Short mmCIF file of C-alpha atoms in Angstrom, two decimals:
data_model
loop_
_atom_site.label_atom_id
_atom_site.label_comp_id
_atom_site.label_asym_id
_atom_site.label_seq_id
_atom_site.Cartn_x
_atom_site.Cartn_y
_atom_site.Cartn_z
CA UNK A 1288 75.16 -43.65 46.74
CA UNK A 1289 72.02 -43.91 44.53
CA UNK A 1290 74.25 -45.05 41.61
CA UNK A 1291 75.93 -47.53 43.92
CA UNK A 1292 72.61 -49.10 44.73
CA UNK A 1293 71.50 -49.07 41.11
CA UNK A 1294 74.63 -50.81 40.04
CA UNK A 1295 73.99 -53.57 42.56
CA UNK A 1296 70.36 -53.98 41.54
CA UNK A 1297 71.45 -54.31 37.93
CA UNK A 1298 74.26 -56.85 38.73
CA UNK A 1299 71.73 -58.87 40.74
CA UNK A 1300 69.15 -59.03 37.88
CA UNK A 1301 71.91 -60.11 35.35
CA UNK A 1302 72.72 -63.10 37.71
CA UNK A 1303 69.19 -64.42 38.01
CA UNK A 1304 69.79 -66.61 35.09
CA UNK A 1305 72.03 -68.76 37.28
CA UNK A 1306 68.85 -70.19 39.01
CA UNK A 1307 66.24 -72.61 37.69
CA UNK A 1308 62.74 -71.40 37.15
CA UNK A 1309 61.38 -72.10 40.73
CA UNK A 1310 64.44 -70.58 42.35
CA UNK A 1311 64.36 -67.57 39.99
CA UNK A 1312 60.80 -66.83 41.07
CA UNK A 1313 61.57 -67.01 44.64
CA UNK A 1314 64.69 -64.71 44.28
CA UNK A 1315 62.62 -62.20 42.26
CA UNK A 1316 59.91 -62.45 44.88
CA UNK A 1317 62.48 -61.44 47.60
CA UNK A 1318 63.75 -58.55 45.45
CA UNK A 1319 60.25 -57.14 45.20
CA UNK A 1320 59.51 -57.63 48.86
CA UNK A 1321 61.82 -55.27 50.78
CA UNK A 1322 59.76 -55.55 53.95
CA UNK A 1323 60.21 -59.31 54.07
CA UNK A 1324 64.02 -59.04 53.63
CA UNK A 1325 64.30 -56.27 56.26
CA UNK A 1326 62.38 -58.70 58.71
CA UNK A 1327 64.69 -61.63 57.71
CA UNK A 1328 67.80 -59.65 58.45
CA UNK A 1329 66.45 -58.07 61.60
CA UNK A 1330 65.73 -61.73 62.89
CA UNK A 1331 69.02 -63.20 61.61
CA UNK A 1332 71.25 -62.11 64.59
CA UNK A 1333 74.10 -61.17 62.31
CA UNK A 1334 77.60 -60.82 63.39
CA UNK A 1335 78.67 -57.35 63.91
CA UNK A 1336 81.20 -57.13 61.14
CA UNK A 1337 78.99 -59.03 58.43
CA UNK A 1338 78.65 -56.67 55.58
CA UNK A 1339 76.88 -59.26 53.28
CA UNK A 1340 74.40 -62.09 54.02
CA UNK A 1341 73.42 -65.07 51.92
CA UNK A 1342 69.84 -66.28 51.80
CA UNK A 1343 69.41 -69.94 50.90
CA UNK A 1344 66.88 -70.60 48.13
CA UNK A 1345 66.62 -74.29 48.57
CA UNK A 1346 66.57 -77.00 51.33
CA UNK A 1347 69.89 -78.29 52.56
CA UNK A 1348 71.37 -74.80 52.52
CA UNK A 1349 74.11 -75.73 49.95
CA UNK A 1350 73.03 -73.14 47.47
CA UNK A 1351 71.82 -71.52 45.35
CA UNK A 1352 71.85 -68.18 47.27
CA UNK A 1353 70.78 -64.64 47.13
CA UNK A 1354 73.38 -62.29 48.42
CA UNK A 1355 72.19 -59.01 50.04
CA UNK A 1356 74.08 -56.27 51.98
CA UNK A 1357 73.35 -55.75 55.59
CA UNK A 1358 70.91 -53.01 54.67
CA UNK A 1359 68.90 -55.31 52.28
CA UNK A 1360 70.35 -54.26 49.02
CA UNK A 1361 70.50 -57.10 46.55
CA UNK A 1362 74.06 -57.88 45.30
CA UNK A 1363 73.98 -61.04 43.22
CA UNK A 1364 72.79 -64.62 42.77
CA UNK A 1365 74.98 -67.59 43.33
CA UNK A 1366 74.11 -70.88 41.49
CA UNK A 1367 74.20 -74.34 43.06
CA UNK A 1368 77.79 -75.27 43.89
CA UNK A 1369 79.21 -71.74 43.98
CA UNK A 1370 81.00 -71.05 47.02
CA UNK A 1371 80.43 -68.37 49.62
CA UNK A 1372 83.09 -66.57 51.51
CA UNK A 1373 84.10 -68.51 54.61
CA UNK A 1374 82.86 -66.06 57.09
CA UNK A 1375 79.61 -65.14 55.38
CA UNK A 1376 76.36 -65.72 57.52
CA UNK A 1377 73.61 -67.64 55.88
CA UNK A 1378 69.90 -67.34 56.49
CA UNK A 1379 68.65 -70.91 56.21
CA UNK A 1380 65.89 -72.02 53.81
CA UNK A 1381 63.87 -73.18 56.86
CA UNK A 1382 64.25 -69.77 58.51
CA UNK A 1383 63.14 -68.06 55.20
CA UNK A 1384 59.93 -69.96 55.12
CA UNK A 1385 59.18 -69.66 58.90
CA UNK A 1386 59.83 -65.92 58.97
CA UNK A 1387 58.06 -65.52 55.56
CA UNK A 1388 54.84 -67.23 57.20
CA UNK A 1389 55.14 -64.73 60.09
CA UNK A 1390 55.14 -61.58 57.91
CA UNK A 1391 52.29 -63.09 55.95
CA UNK A 1392 50.40 -63.28 59.19
CA UNK A 1393 51.39 -59.80 60.03
CA UNK A 1394 50.09 -58.54 56.72
CA UNK A 1395 46.79 -60.27 57.27
CA UNK A 1396 46.62 -58.74 60.61
CA UNK A 1397 47.23 -55.29 59.07
CA UNK A 1398 44.48 -55.95 56.58
CA UNK A 1399 42.16 -57.00 59.38
CA UNK A 1400 42.93 -53.70 61.37
CA UNK A 1401 42.16 -51.52 58.19
CA UNK A 1402 38.78 -53.15 57.86
CA UNK A 1403 37.90 -53.08 61.56
CA UNK A 1404 38.38 -56.73 62.30
CA UNK A 1405 40.28 -57.71 65.46
CA UNK A 1406 38.94 -61.26 66.13
CA UNK A 1407 42.24 -63.07 65.71
CA UNK A 1408 44.23 -60.66 67.98
CA UNK A 1409 41.42 -60.97 70.52
CA UNK A 1410 41.58 -64.83 70.34
CA UNK A 1411 45.48 -64.72 70.85
CA UNK A 1412 45.28 -62.49 73.80
CA UNK A 1413 42.44 -64.57 75.26
CA UNK A 1414 44.57 -67.68 74.87
CA UNK A 1415 47.37 -66.12 76.93
CA UNK A 1416 44.81 -65.11 79.53
CA UNK A 1417 42.78 -68.33 79.81
CA UNK A 1418 44.99 -71.17 78.67
CA UNK A 1419 47.08 -71.51 81.85
CA UNK A 1420 49.79 -74.14 81.47
CA UNK A 1421 48.31 -75.63 78.23
CA UNK A 1422 50.55 -73.50 75.85
CA UNK A 1423 52.83 -75.23 73.30
CA UNK A 1424 55.68 -74.12 71.14
CA UNK A 1425 53.25 -73.85 68.19
CA UNK A 1426 51.11 -71.53 70.31
CA UNK A 1427 54.05 -69.54 71.46
CA UNK A 1428 55.45 -69.14 67.84
CA UNK A 1429 52.09 -67.83 66.65
CA UNK A 1430 52.01 -65.24 69.55
CA UNK A 1431 55.65 -64.18 68.86
CA UNK A 1432 54.58 -63.53 65.23
CA UNK A 1433 52.42 -60.78 66.49
CA UNK A 1434 55.06 -58.96 68.50
CA UNK A 1435 55.79 -56.23 66.06
CA UNK A 1436 52.17 -55.00 66.23
CA UNK A 1437 51.28 -56.27 69.62
CA UNK A 1438 54.46 -55.99 71.65
CA UNK A 1439 53.12 -53.00 73.63
CA UNK A 1440 49.90 -54.99 74.59
CA UNK A 1441 52.22 -57.88 75.77
CA UNK A 1442 54.20 -55.35 78.08
CA UNK A 1443 50.78 -54.04 79.34
CA UNK A 1444 49.54 -57.46 79.83
CA UNK A 1445 52.44 -58.50 81.93
CA UNK A 1446 51.98 -55.46 84.12
CA UNK A 1447 48.34 -56.12 84.55
CA UNK A 1448 48.78 -59.86 85.15
CA UNK A 1449 51.42 -59.12 87.98
CA UNK A 1450 49.03 -56.53 89.54
CA UNK A 1451 46.14 -58.98 89.56
CA UNK A 1452 48.54 -61.85 90.68
CA UNK A 1453 49.54 -59.75 93.75
CA UNK A 1454 46.06 -58.53 94.54
CA UNK A 1455 44.63 -62.06 94.52
CA UNK A 1456 47.60 -63.44 96.59
CA UNK A 1457 47.35 -60.74 99.37
CA UNK A 1458 43.66 -61.59 99.72
CA UNK A 1459 44.27 -65.20 99.78
CA UNK A 1460 46.78 -64.74 102.50
CA UNK A 1461 44.22 -63.16 104.80
CA UNK A 1462 41.94 -66.22 104.53
CA UNK A 1463 42.14 -68.77 107.35
CA UNK A 1464 41.52 -71.59 104.75
CA UNK A 1465 41.17 -71.74 100.97
CA UNK A 1466 37.88 -73.37 100.47
CA UNK A 1467 34.96 -73.37 98.18
CA UNK A 1468 34.18 -69.82 99.12
CA UNK A 1469 37.52 -68.70 97.72
CA UNK A 1470 36.97 -70.57 94.34
CA UNK A 1471 36.60 -67.55 92.21
CA UNK A 1472 39.63 -65.66 93.85
CA UNK A 1473 41.75 -68.92 93.50
CA UNK A 1474 40.87 -69.29 89.89
CA UNK A 1475 41.66 -65.60 89.17
CA UNK A 1476 45.02 -66.16 90.96
CA UNK A 1477 45.74 -69.27 88.79
CA UNK A 1478 44.99 -67.43 85.58
CA UNK A 1479 47.13 -64.40 86.53
CA UNK A 1480 49.97 -66.68 87.61
CA UNK A 1481 50.16 -68.27 84.11
CA UNK A 1482 49.38 -65.16 82.27
CA UNK A 1483 52.46 -63.35 83.95
CA UNK A 1484 54.79 -66.22 82.97
CA UNK A 1485 53.58 -66.35 79.28
CA UNK A 1486 53.75 -62.58 78.93
CA UNK A 1487 57.36 -62.56 80.52
CA UNK A 1488 58.38 -64.96 77.84
CA UNK A 1489 56.82 -62.99 75.08
CA UNK A 1490 58.33 -59.67 76.21
CA UNK A 1491 61.78 -61.24 76.76
CA UNK A 1492 61.89 -62.94 73.36
CA UNK A 1493 60.94 -59.72 71.44
CA UNK A 1494 62.29 -57.12 73.94
CA UNK A 1495 62.10 -53.78 71.81
CA UNK A 1496 58.72 -52.75 73.43
CA UNK A 1497 59.89 -53.69 76.91
CA UNK A 1498 63.17 -51.68 76.47
CA UNK A 1499 61.25 -48.72 75.22
CA UNK A 1500 58.97 -48.96 78.34
CA UNK A 1501 62.03 -48.93 80.54
CA UNK A 1502 63.45 -45.84 78.78
CA UNK A 1503 60.23 -43.93 79.31
CA UNK A 1504 60.28 -44.82 82.90
CA UNK A 1505 63.85 -43.71 83.31
CA UNK A 1506 62.93 -40.09 82.44
CA UNK A 1507 61.23 -40.02 85.91
CA UNK A 1508 63.90 -39.61 88.63
CA UNK A 1509 61.84 -41.67 91.18
CA UNK A 1510 61.33 -44.62 88.86
CA UNK A 1511 64.80 -45.03 87.35
CA UNK A 1512 65.77 -48.55 87.51
CA UNK A 1513 62.91 -49.51 89.88
CA UNK A 1514 60.75 -51.15 87.11
CA UNK A 1515 63.34 -53.66 86.24
CA UNK A 1516 63.98 -54.81 89.74
CA UNK A 1517 60.25 -54.93 90.39
CA UNK A 1518 59.70 -57.28 87.59
CA UNK A 1519 62.38 -59.75 88.80
CA UNK A 1520 61.21 -59.50 92.43
CA UNK A 1521 57.46 -59.97 91.49
CA UNK A 1522 58.14 -63.18 89.74
CA UNK A 1523 60.55 -64.50 92.52
CA UNK A 1524 57.96 -63.62 95.26
CA UNK A 1525 55.53 -66.25 93.95
CA UNK A 1526 57.71 -68.82 95.75
CA UNK A 1527 57.78 -70.94 92.55
CA UNK A 1528 60.97 -72.10 91.09
CA UNK A 1529 59.79 -71.74 87.38
CA UNK A 1530 58.62 -68.10 87.91
CA UNK A 1531 61.74 -67.16 89.76
CA UNK A 1532 64.09 -68.66 87.20
CA UNK A 1533 62.15 -66.90 84.34
CA UNK A 1534 62.76 -63.58 86.05
CA UNK A 1535 66.44 -64.45 86.13
CA UNK A 1536 66.19 -65.36 82.43
CA UNK A 1537 64.57 -62.07 81.58
CA UNK A 1538 67.49 -60.25 83.09
CA UNK A 1539 69.93 -62.35 81.10
CA UNK A 1540 68.17 -61.64 77.82
CA UNK A 1541 68.59 -57.88 78.54
CA UNK A 1542 71.87 -57.45 80.32
CA UNK A 1543 72.57 -53.71 79.43
CA UNK A 1544 69.02 -52.84 80.83
CA UNK A 1545 69.20 -54.87 83.98
CA UNK A 1546 72.87 -55.17 85.34
CA UNK A 1547 73.19 -51.64 86.84
CA UNK A 1548 69.81 -51.53 88.59
CA UNK A 1549 70.24 -55.08 89.90
CA UNK A 1550 73.60 -54.29 91.34
CA UNK A 1551 72.25 -51.17 93.14
CA UNK A 1552 69.25 -53.15 94.49
CA UNK A 1553 71.45 -55.96 95.56
CA UNK A 1554 73.85 -53.64 97.64
CA UNK A 1555 70.94 -51.67 99.21
CA UNK A 1556 68.51 -54.44 100.23
CA UNK A 1557 68.22 -55.61 103.75
CA UNK A 1558 65.85 -58.44 102.88
CA UNK A 1559 67.15 -61.98 102.23
CA UNK A 1560 64.40 -62.74 99.87
CA UNK A 1561 65.37 -59.74 97.66
CA UNK A 1562 69.00 -60.65 97.98
CA UNK A 1563 68.42 -64.00 96.56
CA UNK A 1564 66.24 -62.64 93.76
CA UNK A 1565 68.63 -60.06 92.55
CA UNK A 1566 71.72 -62.32 92.99
CA UNK A 1567 70.06 -65.02 90.83
CA UNK A 1568 69.26 -62.52 88.08
CA UNK A 1569 72.84 -61.04 88.23
CA UNK A 1570 74.46 -64.63 87.97
CA UNK A 1571 72.20 -65.55 85.18
CA UNK A 1572 73.47 -62.67 83.16
CA UNK A 1573 76.91 -64.03 83.56
CA UNK A 1574 75.93 -67.52 82.35
CA UNK A 1575 74.40 -66.16 79.31
CA UNK A 1576 77.07 -63.44 78.58
CA UNK A 1577 80.63 -64.66 79.29
CA UNK A 1578 81.88 -61.02 79.14
CA UNK A 1579 80.03 -60.02 82.31
CA UNK A 1580 81.27 -63.05 84.63
CA UNK A 1581 84.38 -61.36 85.89
CA UNK A 1582 82.60 -58.25 86.78
CA UNK A 1583 79.64 -60.04 88.46
CA UNK A 1584 81.89 -62.40 90.29
CA UNK A 1585 83.80 -59.58 91.80
CA UNK A 1586 80.71 -57.79 92.81
CA UNK A 1587 78.83 -60.55 94.57
CA UNK A 1588 81.91 -61.76 96.49
CA UNK A 1589 82.37 -58.21 97.85
CA UNK A 1590 80.11 -58.42 101.03
CA UNK A 1591 78.81 -54.95 101.68
CA UNK A 1592 78.81 -53.81 105.28
CA UNK A 1593 75.45 -53.82 107.17
CA UNK A 1594 74.34 -53.47 110.78
CA UNK A 1595 72.87 -56.96 110.37
CA UNK A 1596 75.29 -59.86 111.20
CA UNK A 1597 72.88 -62.14 109.63
CA UNK A 1598 72.73 -60.37 106.32
CA UNK A 1599 76.62 -59.97 106.30
CA UNK A 1600 76.89 -63.75 106.55
CA UNK A 1601 74.21 -64.22 103.84
CA UNK A 1602 75.88 -61.95 101.44
CA UNK A 1603 79.11 -63.68 101.92
CA UNK A 1604 77.64 -67.24 101.54
CA UNK A 1605 75.78 -66.16 98.33
CA UNK A 1606 78.63 -64.43 96.80
CA UNK A 1607 80.86 -67.62 97.06
CA UNK A 1608 77.79 -69.84 95.83
CA UNK A 1609 77.32 -67.58 92.87
CA UNK A 1610 80.99 -67.37 92.01
CA UNK A 1611 81.37 -71.19 92.16
CA UNK A 1612 78.73 -71.74 89.36
CA UNK A 1613 81.16 -69.98 86.95
CA UNK A 1614 84.04 -72.24 87.54
CA UNK A 1615 84.51 -74.26 84.31
CA UNK A 1616 84.41 -77.66 85.65
CA UNK A 1617 81.39 -77.07 88.06
CA UNK A 1618 79.61 -75.21 85.30
CA UNK A 1619 79.64 -78.12 83.00
CA UNK A 1620 78.47 -80.32 85.75
CA UNK A 1621 75.62 -77.98 86.58
CA UNK A 1622 74.41 -77.76 82.88
CA UNK A 1623 73.52 -81.45 83.32
CA UNK A 1624 71.67 -81.08 86.62
CA UNK A 1625 68.26 -80.09 85.12
CA UNK A 1626 68.28 -82.78 82.50
CA UNK A 1627 69.10 -85.50 85.17
CA UNK A 1628 66.34 -84.33 87.59
CA UNK A 1629 63.91 -84.09 84.68
CA UNK A 1630 64.51 -87.73 83.69
CA UNK A 1631 63.88 -88.84 87.36
CA UNK A 1632 60.60 -86.86 87.38
CA UNK A 1633 59.57 -88.42 84.15
CA UNK A 1634 60.27 -91.87 85.49
CA UNK A 1635 58.14 -91.15 88.66
CA UNK A 1636 55.39 -89.61 86.53
CA UNK A 1637 55.31 -92.68 84.09
CA UNK A 1638 54.88 -95.03 87.20
CA UNK A 1639 52.07 -92.99 88.69
CA UNK A 1640 50.11 -92.58 85.49
CA UNK A 1641 50.07 -96.13 84.23
CA UNK A 1642 48.94 -95.09 80.74
CA UNK A 1643 50.65 -96.88 77.84
CA UNK A 1644 50.16 -94.09 75.29
CA UNK A 1645 51.34 -91.54 77.74
CA UNK A 1646 54.23 -93.59 78.65
CA UNK A 1647 55.20 -93.79 74.98
CA UNK A 1648 54.78 -90.04 74.55
CA UNK A 1649 56.92 -89.24 77.59
CA UNK A 1650 59.65 -91.65 76.55
CA UNK A 1651 59.78 -89.78 73.21
CA UNK A 1652 60.39 -86.33 74.60
CA UNK A 1653 63.83 -84.83 74.04
CA UNK A 1654 65.94 -83.79 77.10
CA UNK A 1655 64.99 -80.11 76.45
CA UNK A 1656 61.32 -81.00 76.45
CA UNK A 1657 61.49 -82.97 79.66
CA UNK A 1658 63.19 -79.94 81.34
CA UNK A 1659 60.50 -77.58 79.99
CA UNK A 1660 57.86 -80.00 81.46
CA UNK A 1661 59.72 -79.96 84.90
CA UNK A 1662 59.78 -76.14 84.74
CA UNK A 1663 55.98 -75.93 84.42
CA UNK A 1664 55.46 -77.73 87.80
CA UNK A 1665 54.85 -76.10 91.17
CA UNK A 1666 58.37 -76.63 92.45
CA UNK A 1667 59.16 -74.53 95.38
CA UNK A 1668 61.76 -71.92 95.90
CA UNK A 1669 61.15 -71.61 99.67
CA UNK A 1670 60.41 -74.98 101.25
CA UNK A 1671 63.95 -75.91 102.40
CA UNK A 1672 67.62 -75.58 101.69
CA UNK A 1673 67.34 -78.04 98.76
CA UNK A 1674 64.58 -75.84 97.09
CA UNK A 1675 66.79 -72.62 97.49
CA UNK A 1676 69.99 -74.42 96.13
CA UNK A 1677 68.12 -75.85 93.13
CA UNK A 1678 67.42 -72.38 91.75
CA UNK A 1679 71.06 -71.73 91.50
CA UNK A 1680 71.94 -75.18 90.19
CA UNK A 1681 69.52 -74.57 87.26
CA UNK A 1682 70.72 -71.00 86.37
CA UNK A 1683 73.61 -71.97 84.00
CA UNK A 1684 71.10 -74.13 81.87
CA UNK A 1685 68.02 -71.91 82.19
CA UNK A 1686 69.99 -68.69 81.29
CA UNK A 1687 71.03 -70.04 77.80
CA UNK A 1688 67.55 -71.25 76.94
CA UNK A 1689 65.46 -69.48 74.24
CA UNK A 1690 61.99 -68.38 75.13
CA UNK A 1691 60.29 -71.25 73.07
CA UNK A 1692 62.49 -73.89 74.76
CA UNK A 1693 60.37 -73.48 77.95
CA UNK A 1694 57.44 -74.80 76.07
CA UNK A 1695 56.61 -78.41 75.04
CA UNK A 1696 56.21 -79.23 71.39
CA UNK A 1697 52.76 -79.52 69.94
CA UNK A 1698 52.82 -83.29 69.93
CA UNK A 1699 53.22 -83.28 73.66
CA UNK A 1700 49.82 -81.47 74.35
CA UNK A 1701 48.31 -84.57 75.83
CA UNK A 1702 51.00 -84.43 78.67
CA UNK A 1703 49.84 -80.86 79.53
CA UNK A 1704 46.11 -81.88 79.42
CA UNK A 1705 46.61 -84.49 82.17
CA UNK A 1706 46.91 -81.38 84.54
CA UNK A 1707 43.90 -79.25 83.52
CA UNK A 1708 42.57 -76.65 86.12
CA UNK A 1709 41.19 -77.90 89.30
CA UNK A 1710 41.06 -76.18 92.72
CA UNK A 1711 43.41 -78.74 94.39
CA UNK A 1712 46.06 -78.22 91.53
CA UNK A 1713 45.70 -74.53 91.80
CA UNK A 1714 46.28 -74.78 95.60
CA UNK A 1715 49.67 -76.55 94.85
CA UNK A 1716 50.74 -73.54 92.90
CA UNK A 1717 49.48 -71.19 95.63
CA UNK A 1718 51.21 -72.97 98.54
CA UNK A 1719 54.64 -71.65 97.86
CA UNK A 1720 53.49 -68.06 97.63
CA UNK A 1721 51.78 -68.41 100.98
CA UNK A 1722 54.97 -69.90 102.51
CA UNK A 1723 57.18 -67.21 100.96
CA UNK A 1724 55.39 -64.19 102.72
CA UNK A 1725 52.90 -65.60 105.25
CA UNK A 1726 50.52 -63.21 106.56
CA UNK A 1727 51.88 -61.72 109.87
CA UNK A 1728 49.15 -62.10 112.52
CA UNK A 1729 49.54 -60.48 116.05
CA UNK A 1730 50.08 -63.01 118.86
CA UNK A 1731 46.96 -63.60 121.00
CA UNK A 1732 46.91 -61.41 124.20
CA UNK A 1733 44.70 -61.79 127.26
CA UNK A 1734 42.50 -58.72 128.13
CA UNK A 1735 43.11 -57.10 131.55
CA UNK A 1736 40.60 -58.24 134.27
CA UNK A 1737 38.06 -55.59 135.31
CA UNK A 1738 37.46 -55.17 139.03
CA UNK A 1739 34.11 -56.29 140.32
CA UNK A 1740 31.43 -53.58 140.87
CA UNK A 1741 31.60 -53.84 144.74
CA UNK A 1742 35.41 -54.32 144.91
CA UNK A 1743 37.79 -51.42 145.91
CA UNK A 1744 38.59 -49.14 142.93
CA UNK A 1745 42.17 -49.82 141.69
CA UNK A 1746 42.70 -46.01 141.55
CA UNK A 1747 43.32 -46.05 145.34
CA UNK A 1748 40.42 -43.69 146.19
CA UNK A 1749 39.19 -46.06 148.79
CA UNK A 1750 35.67 -45.93 147.15
CA UNK A 1751 33.92 -49.07 145.55
CA UNK A 1752 34.72 -49.35 141.96
CA UNK A 1753 30.97 -48.81 141.05
CA UNK A 1754 30.97 -45.35 142.73
CA UNK A 1755 34.34 -44.27 141.29
CA UNK A 1756 36.12 -45.16 138.05
CA UNK A 1757 33.22 -47.21 136.79
CA UNK A 1758 31.12 -44.08 136.49
CA UNK A 1759 33.53 -42.41 134.12
CA UNK A 1760 34.08 -45.64 132.23
#
């Protein structure tokens, strides 16, 4: 095996002369940087049967190329105009530069860590916790670059944000009104709401650390599968469309981890809200992964027996609704629903703002960016039937999105800044959560009338009340 590798390396070095000076420098730089090549191949999402990969050394991706094995062993150099095999995957020149920048950043982080510096990582975590909705694709890309080192912190951040989210929400539900006295609590809820959303996208995009956390919990009999369904349900219970959809998206990113516990929870729950949350996540898995559609369709259409007639009817209704989103013609139409509604939303916003510069910026947004903007608004999951239906109509499109697609490009930051934190804005995001699970308060009751002191005692003794039961009272 060692001879085989040596022969590969020797062959590669004899073919470097096919490249010009600049390309040869890049090729030799890759050859000397095994960590970067390993990182490239890990991020490339290679087909399962691909034995060799071409790395483009110039813009346009028409060659020249460096060819490496799946394990990162260098094979040869192909000059400009030399052809690849028809089925050979290519790492584009753009990806090479982008991922190269990420690994450079990681090396800088490691050096800082060795010298005791951590200011940059602290700044990034603080950004997630404090920025609210004002996070762009550029910000997200920078946060993702840190995932190999900080993935565990992102998982911990998600759990802590969800805990703070529900602690603050439960306290807010006990208040008769959310006024100035609740300002600090409202602001804490706002920050936790957005932090939970950003951490969800971070752990979903780079899922290794989340998967490891699940596996550790699965060793505990009482926790097996519960952490997965708890994540989905926590996001759904905010009552906000975008949070609920991101929970479904997270399940679609990790179908093997989520599908079994979701099916078990869907079968066992007697709560309509939980049924909707688990059902949406299951169907999202099918929209992202075609191989699961038949299994999920058969499962959700099989109404489980229950003592509650209303729940039986809801299961049957939801099973049919979910299955219809997989029908080819209907699915293609549903893929256009978020884009259509986002365009209408942008038109309304443009009329309300009456700002020429902002209007020009809105007009220049891509369809995907418009959808991303719509999915950052406090649209409700719980207000009426239209709100509930919208979540399922959006699933085909949302399930296929990549994590960074949920964020606006950096050039659109002024659009985000039009909605900076204000108590009235925070209340709009809070209202659906209050509607989803309103605080149950006992109905008022009238206290029983006590007899007068000189009236006959109600015990039937024949004495006055003051000389009978009033004494013991």
